[in-house]
């Protein structure tokens, strides 16, 4: 999955980038969730900006509360699925030779671990970031969700840019 543009680092250093991303994503996620649990009341919005509120909610489903009814009362099942996904991405991180790829895997792993811990500890994922335009609200989310989205976006960019770079270098050999 590594691209031609991303310089290969020694395997230990590459893994260190990934482990650092895991640590940062996990710690920031858990710290902000603890602050949200301490400062916010469920359902009450605290306006921060005209388009952004802090609103405590608990997600028993997967992304955007999908399948919440299916998984209600089954947090161990979703936590188990998350941990299997973490194991897969950890394997990919160990095999990674590219710095940005390792960071992306680390962000995904850190975010998934943060949400899995919520499910094990609270039975649901703590969400509190609420962006909106007039009456339309984006589903509430947390920093773990943001880390996962950023990690996936980086992987998609690496893959897209890598293919583009590989094709252009074959057409224009130096």
Backbone as numpy.savetxt, mean C-alpha at the origin, in Angstrom:
# Nx Ny Nz CAx CAy CAz Cx Cy Cz
11.38 -8.19 -13.84 10.58 -7.00 -13.84 11.43 -5.75 -13.84
12.71 -5.88 -13.61 13.57 -4.69 -13.52 13.73 -4.04 -14.89
13.91 -2.72 -14.86 14.02 -1.98 -16.11 15.48 -1.68 -16.43
15.71 -1.29 -17.67 17.06 -0.98 -18.11 17.56 0.31 -17.47
16.67 1.24 -17.14 17.06 2.52 -16.58 17.50 2.42 -15.13
16.89 1.51 -14.35 17.18 1.38 -12.94 18.50 0.64 -12.77
19.48 1.31 -12.20 20.77 0.68 -12.04 20.68 -0.43 -11.01
21.28 -1.55 -11.32 21.28 -2.66 -10.40 22.22 -2.35 -9.25
21.73 -2.63 -8.06 22.53 -2.45 -6.85 22.92 -3.83 -6.35
23.91 -3.91 -5.48 24.22 -5.21 -4.89 22.97 -5.77 -4.22
22.77 -7.09 -4.26 21.54 -7.68 -3.72 21.24 -7.26 -2.28
22.24 -7.16 -1.43 21.99 -6.75 -0.04 21.45 -5.33 0.03
22.02 -4.44 -0.76 21.57 -3.06 -0.77 20.16 -2.95 -1.32
19.88 -3.70 -2.38 18.54 -3.70 -2.97 17.51 -4.15 -1.93
17.83 -5.24 -1.23 16.91 -5.73 -0.19 16.77 -4.71 0.94
17.84 -3.99 1.24 17.78 -2.97 2.28 16.81 -1.86 1.90
16.81 -1.45 0.63 15.84 -0.46 0.15 14.41 -0.97 0.38
14.17 -2.22 0.03 12.85 -2.81 0.21 12.46 -2.91 1.67
13.37 -3.36 2.52 13.08 -3.47 3.96 12.82 -2.10 4.58
13.55 -1.10 4.12 13.32 0.26 4.62 11.93 0.75 4.22
11.52 0.46 2.99 10.17 0.84 2.54 9.11 0.12 3.36
9.32 -1.16 3.66 8.37 -1.90 4.51 8.24 -1.21 5.86
9.38 -0.92 6.48 9.40 -0.32 7.81 8.68 1.03 7.80
9.03 1.89 6.86 8.44 3.24 6.82 6.93 3.16 6.58
6.50 2.36 5.61 5.07 2.25 5.31 4.31 1.71 6.53
4.84 0.67 7.15 4.16 0.05 8.28 4.09 0.98 9.49
5.21 1.59 9.84 5.24 2.46 11.03 4.38 3.70 10.84
4.49 4.36 9.69 3.64 5.55 9.45 2.16 5.18 9.45
1.83 4.05 8.84 0.44 3.62 8.82 -0.08 3.38 10.23
0.64 2.60 11.01 0.17 2.28 12.36 0.13 3.51 13.26
1.12 4.39 13.14 1.14 5.61 13.96 -0.06 6.50 13.64
-0.35 6.69 12.35 -1.48 7.55 11.99 -2.81 6.92 12.37
-2.91 5.61 12.30 -4.15 4.94 12.72 -4.36 5.07 14.23
-3.28 4.95 15.00 -3.40 5.13 16.45 -3.84 6.56 16.78
-3.29 7.54 16.06 -3.71 8.93 16.28 -5.18 9.11 15.91
-5.60 8.51 14.79 -6.99 8.63 14.37 -7.92 7.99 15.40
-7.56 6.82 15.91 -8.38 6.15 16.92 -8.48 6.98 18.19
-7.41 7.67 18.55 -7.41 8.46 19.77 -8.15 9.79 19.61
-8.11 10.37 18.41 -8.61 11.74 18.24 -9.97 11.85 17.58
-10.41 10.81 16.88 -11.64 10.93 16.10 -12.75 10.06 16.68
-13.98 10.53 16.50 -15.14 9.73 16.84 -15.69 9.13 15.56
-16.11 7.90 15.62 -16.61 7.20 14.43 -17.74 7.98 13.78
-17.59 8.23 12.49 -18.63 8.88 11.70 -18.60 10.40 11.71
-18.01 11.02 12.71 -17.94 12.48 12.77 -16.75 12.97 11.96
-17.02 13.93 11.09 -15.96 14.47 10.24 -15.31 15.68 10.87
-13.99 15.74 10.78 -13.25 16.94 11.15 -12.68 17.51 9.86
-13.20 18.66 9.47 -12.78 19.28 8.22 -11.35 19.81 8.34
-10.52 19.47 7.36 -9.13 19.93 7.30 -8.99 20.95 6.18
-9.51 20.61 5.02 -9.53 21.47 3.84 -10.91 21.37 3.21
-11.26 22.27 2.30 -12.60 22.19 1.70 -12.88 20.85 1.00
-11.86 20.12 0.64 -12.03 18.85 -0.07 -11.50 17.66 0.72
-11.13 17.87 1.98 -10.51 16.80 2.77 -10.95 16.85 4.23
-11.46 15.72 4.71 -11.86 15.58 6.11 -11.14 14.39 6.72
-11.09 14.38 8.03 -10.68 13.20 8.78 -11.98 12.60 9.32
-12.24 11.34 8.95 -13.48 10.68 9.34 -13.17 9.22 9.65
-13.31 8.83 10.90 -12.99 7.48 11.33 -14.05 6.48 10.87
-13.58 5.42 10.22 -14.48 4.33 9.83 -13.69 3.02 9.90
-14.43 1.92 9.88 -13.82 0.60 9.98 -14.28 -0.24 8.81
-13.33 -0.74 8.04 -13.62 -1.50 6.83 -13.45 -2.99 7.10
-14.54 -3.74 7.00 -14.49 -5.19 7.18 -14.32 -5.93 5.87
-14.39 -5.20 4.75 -14.25 -5.82 3.45 -12.84 -5.64 2.90
-12.76 -5.67 1.57 -11.49 -5.40 0.91 -11.53 -3.96 0.42
-10.75 -3.60 -0.54 -10.69 -2.23 -1.04 -12.07 -1.65 -1.27
-12.23 -0.38 -0.85 -13.48 0.36 -1.02 -14.65 -0.34 -0.32
-14.38 -1.11 0.71 -15.39 -1.85 1.49 -16.15 -2.89 0.67
-15.58 -3.29 -0.48 -16.24 -4.33 -1.28 -16.26 -5.63 -0.48
-17.30 -6.37 -0.63 -17.49 -7.67 0.01 -17.50 -7.57 1.54
-17.86 -6.40 2.08 -17.89 -6.24 3.54 -18.87 -7.23 4.17
-20.00 -7.46 3.52 -20.98 -8.42 4.06 -20.43 -9.84 4.03
-19.71 -10.17 2.98 -19.14 -11.51 2.83 -18.11 -11.80 3.92
-17.28 -10.82 4.22 -16.18 -11.02 5.16 -16.48 -10.52 6.57
-17.68 -9.97 6.80 -18.03 -9.51 8.15 -17.90 -10.67 9.12
-17.20 -10.43 10.21 -17.01 -11.48 11.20 -15.94 -12.51 10.82
-15.22 -12.27 9.72 -14.17 -13.18 9.27 -12.84 -12.45 9.05
-12.41 -11.67 10.02 -11.17 -10.91 9.81 -9.94 -11.82 9.66
-9.97 -13.00 10.28 -8.81 -13.89 10.17 -8.64 -14.39 8.74
-9.75 -14.60 8.03 -9.67 -15.05 6.65 -8.98 -13.99 5.79
-9.42 -12.73 5.91 -8.80 -11.67 5.11 -7.36 -11.41 5.55
-7.09 -11.50 6.84 -5.70 -11.34 7.31 -4.83 -12.45 6.75
-5.36 -13.67 6.70 -4.61 -14.80 6.14 -4.32 -14.61 4.66
-5.32 -14.15 3.92 -5.12 -13.88 2.49 -4.04 -12.80 2.32
-4.11 -11.76 3.14 -3.11 -10.69 3.08 -1.71 -11.22 3.35
-1.59 -12.10 4.31 -0.27 -12.64 4.65 0.28 -13.55 3.56
-0.59 -14.25 2.85 -0.13 -15.04 1.70 0.39 -14.10 0.60
-0.32 -13.02 0.38 0.13 -12.03 -0.61 1.45 -11.40 -0.17
1.59 -11.11 1.12 2.84 -10.59 1.66 3.99 -11.56 1.37
3.74 -12.85 1.59 4.78 -13.86 1.34 5.20 -13.87 -0.13
4.23 -13.74 -1.03 4.54 -13.69 -2.46 5.41 -12.48 -2.79
5.02 -11.32 -2.29 5.79 -10.11 -2.58 7.15 -10.13 -1.88
7.24 -10.79 -0.72 8.54 -10.93 -0.05 9.48 -11.77 -0.90
8.95 -12.82 -1.51 9.75 -13.65 -2.42 10.24 -12.81 -3.60
9.35 -11.99 -4.16 9.74 -11.13 -5.28 10.77 -10.08 -4.83
10.61 -9.57 -3.62 11.57 -8.60 -3.09 12.95 -9.23 -2.95
13.00 -10.44 -2.43 14.29 -11.12 -2.26 14.99 -11.33 -3.60
14.22 -11.61 -4.63 14.79 -11.86 -5.96 15.05 -10.57 -6.75
14.56 -9.46 -6.26 14.68 -8.20 -6.99 16.13 -7.75 -7.10
16.45 -7.19 -8.25 17.80 -6.65 -8.48 17.78 -5.15 -8.74
16.59 -4.56 -8.75 16.46 -3.14 -9.07 15.93 -2.38 -7.85
16.55 -1.26 -7.58 16.23 -0.44 -6.41 14.76 -0.04 -6.35
14.21 0.53 -7.42 12.83 1.01 -7.39 11.84 -0.15 -7.31
12.18 -1.24 -7.91 11.33 -2.43 -7.82 11.28 -2.91 -6.36
12.42 -2.95 -5.69 12.47 -3.37 -4.29 11.68 -2.40 -3.41
11.79 -1.12 -3.68 11.03 -0.12 -2.92 9.53 -0.33 -3.13
9.13 -0.56 -4.37 7.71 -0.80 -4.67 7.20 -2.04 -3.94
7.95 -3.13 -4.01 7.55 -4.34 -3.28 7.46 -4.04 -1.78
8.42 -3.28 -1.26 8.42 -2.94 0.16 7.19 -2.13 0.56
6.80 -1.17 -0.27 5.60 -0.37 0.03 4.35 -1.26 0.06
4.25 -2.16 -0.89 3.09 -3.06 -0.94 3.07 -3.96 0.30
4.22 -4.51 0.65 4.31 -5.40 1.81 3.99 -4.62 3.09
4.59 -3.46 3.27 4.34 -2.66 4.47 2.88 -2.28 4.63
2.25 -1.88 3.51 0.83 -1.55 3.55 -0.04 -2.75 3.88
0.25 -3.87 3.24 -0.53 -5.09 3.50 -0.37 -5.56 4.94
0.84 -5.46 5.48 1.06 -5.84 6.88 0.31 -4.92 7.83
0.28 -3.62 7.54 -0.47 -2.67 8.36 -1.94 -2.99 8.41
-2.53 -3.28 7.26 -3.96 -3.62 7.23 -4.23 -4.98 7.83
-3.32 -5.94 7.65 -3.50 -7.26 8.26 -3.46 -7.16 9.78
-2.56 -6.34 10.31 -2.49 -6.16 11.76 -3.80 -5.57 12.30
-4.37 -4.61 11.58 -5.66 -4.05 11.99 -6.72 -5.15 12.06
-6.76 -5.99 11.05 -7.77 -7.06 11.03 -7.58 -8.01 12.21
-6.33 -8.35 12.52 -6.05 -9.25 13.63 -6.34 -8.59 14.98
-6.01 -7.32 15.09 -6.14 -6.60 16.35 -7.55 -6.08 16.59
-8.20 -5.56 15.55 -9.49 -4.87 15.71 -10.65 -5.54 14.98
-10.35 -6.50 14.11 -11.41 -7.14 13.34 -11.80 -6.39 12.09
-11.18 -5.24 11.83 -11.47 -4.42 10.65 -10.29 -3.47 10.44
-10.21 -2.90 9.26 -9.15 -1.95 8.93 -9.63 -0.54 9.28
-8.76 0.20 9.95 -9.06 1.59 10.31 -8.84 2.47 9.09
-9.87 3.19 8.68 -9.78 4.17 7.59 -10.14 5.53 8.16
-9.51 6.59 7.67 -9.80 7.91 8.23 -9.56 9.07 7.27
-8.96 8.83 6.11 -8.70 9.90 5.15 -9.89 9.98 4.19
-10.56 11.12 4.16 -11.81 11.28 3.41 -11.69 12.46 2.46
-11.45 12.18 1.19 -11.41 13.23 0.17 -12.76 13.32 -0.51
-13.19 14.53 -0.85 -14.52 14.70 -1.44 -14.59 15.95 -2.30
-15.54 15.94 -3.20 -15.89 17.10 -4.01 -17.40 17.23 -3.88
-17.83 18.32 -3.25 -19.23 18.54 -2.92 -19.77 17.32 -2.19
-20.78 16.67 -2.71 -21.37 15.53 -2.00 -20.72 14.19 -2.36
-19.83 14.20 -3.36 -19.19 12.95 -3.77 -17.96 12.70 -2.90
-17.94 11.58 -2.20 -16.82 11.20 -1.34 -16.09 10.01 -1.94
-14.76 10.13 -2.08 -13.94 8.97 -2.41 -14.00 8.06 -1.20
-14.01 6.75 -1.37 -14.04 5.89 -0.18 -12.87 6.21 0.77
-13.18 6.25 2.05 -12.15 6.55 3.05 -11.04 5.51 2.96
-9.82 5.95 3.26 -8.67 5.05 3.18 -7.66 5.44 4.25
-6.50 4.81 4.23 -5.46 5.06 5.22 -4.10 5.06 4.53
-3.03 5.24 5.29 -1.70 5.30 4.68 -1.24 3.94 4.14
-1.73 2.85 4.73 -1.39 1.52 4.18 -1.94 1.39 2.76
-3.18 1.82 2.58 -3.78 1.78 1.24 -2.99 2.65 0.27
-2.59 3.83 0.73 -1.80 4.73 -0.12 -0.46 4.11 -0.48
0.19 3.45 0.48 1.47 2.80 0.20 1.32 1.70 -0.84
0.24 0.93 -0.74 -0.02 -0.15 -1.71 -0.22 0.45 -3.10
-1.03 1.49 -3.19 -1.30 2.12 -4.49 -0.02 2.71 -5.08
0.79 3.37 -4.28 2.05 3.93 -4.77 2.98 2.81 -5.23
3.06 1.72 -4.45 3.90 0.59 -4.83 3.48 -0.02 -6.15
2.19 -0.23 -6.32 1.69 -0.80 -7.59 1.94 0.16 -8.74
1.74 1.45 -8.50 1.98 2.45 -9.55 3.45 2.46 -9.97
4.35 2.37 -9.00 5.78 2.33 -9.32 6.10 1.08 -10.14
5.53 -0.08 -9.74 5.77 -1.31 -10.52 5.26 -1.18 -11.95
4.06 -0.59 -12.11 3.52 -0.39 -13.46 4.40 0.56 -14.27
4.87 1.63 -13.63 5.74 2.58 -14.33 7.06 1.92 -14.73
7.64 1.15 -13.83 8.89 0.45 -14.13 8.70 -0.49 -15.32
7.61 -1.23 -15.27 7.33 -2.19 -16.34 7.11 -1.46 -17.67
6.31 -0.41 -17.65 6.03 0.34 -18.88 7.27 1.03 -19.41
7.98 1.72 -18.53 9.18 2.44 -18.96 10.27 1.47 -19.37
10.37 0.35 -18.71 11.38 -0.65 -19.05 11.16 -1.21 -20.45
9.92 -1.51 -20.78 9.62 -2.03 -22.12 9.89 -0.97 -23.17
9.51 0.29 -22.86 9.75 1.37 -23.80 11.25 1.57 -23.99
11.99 1.60 -22.89 13.44 1.79 -22.96 14.10 0.63 -23.70
13.68 -0.62 -23.41 14.24 -1.76 -24.08 14.00 -1.71 -25.58
12.78 -1.34 -26.00 12.47 -1.26 -27.43 13.25 -0.15 -28.12
13.36 1.01 -27.48 14.06 2.10 -28.14 15.56 1.85 -28.22
16.11 1.15 -27.22 17.55 0.88 -27.28 17.87 -0.18 -28.36
16.92 -1.06 -28.67 17.15 -2.06 -29.72 17.08 -1.40 -31.10
16.19 -0.38 -31.20 16.05 0.29 -32.49 17.22 1.23 -32.77
17.77 1.84 -31.72 18.85 2.81 -31.87 20.08 2.31 -31.10
20.77 1.30 -31.61 21.94 0.81 -30.87 23.02 1.88 -30.81
23.68 1.97 -29.67 24.73 2.98 -29.51 26.08 2.39 -29.71
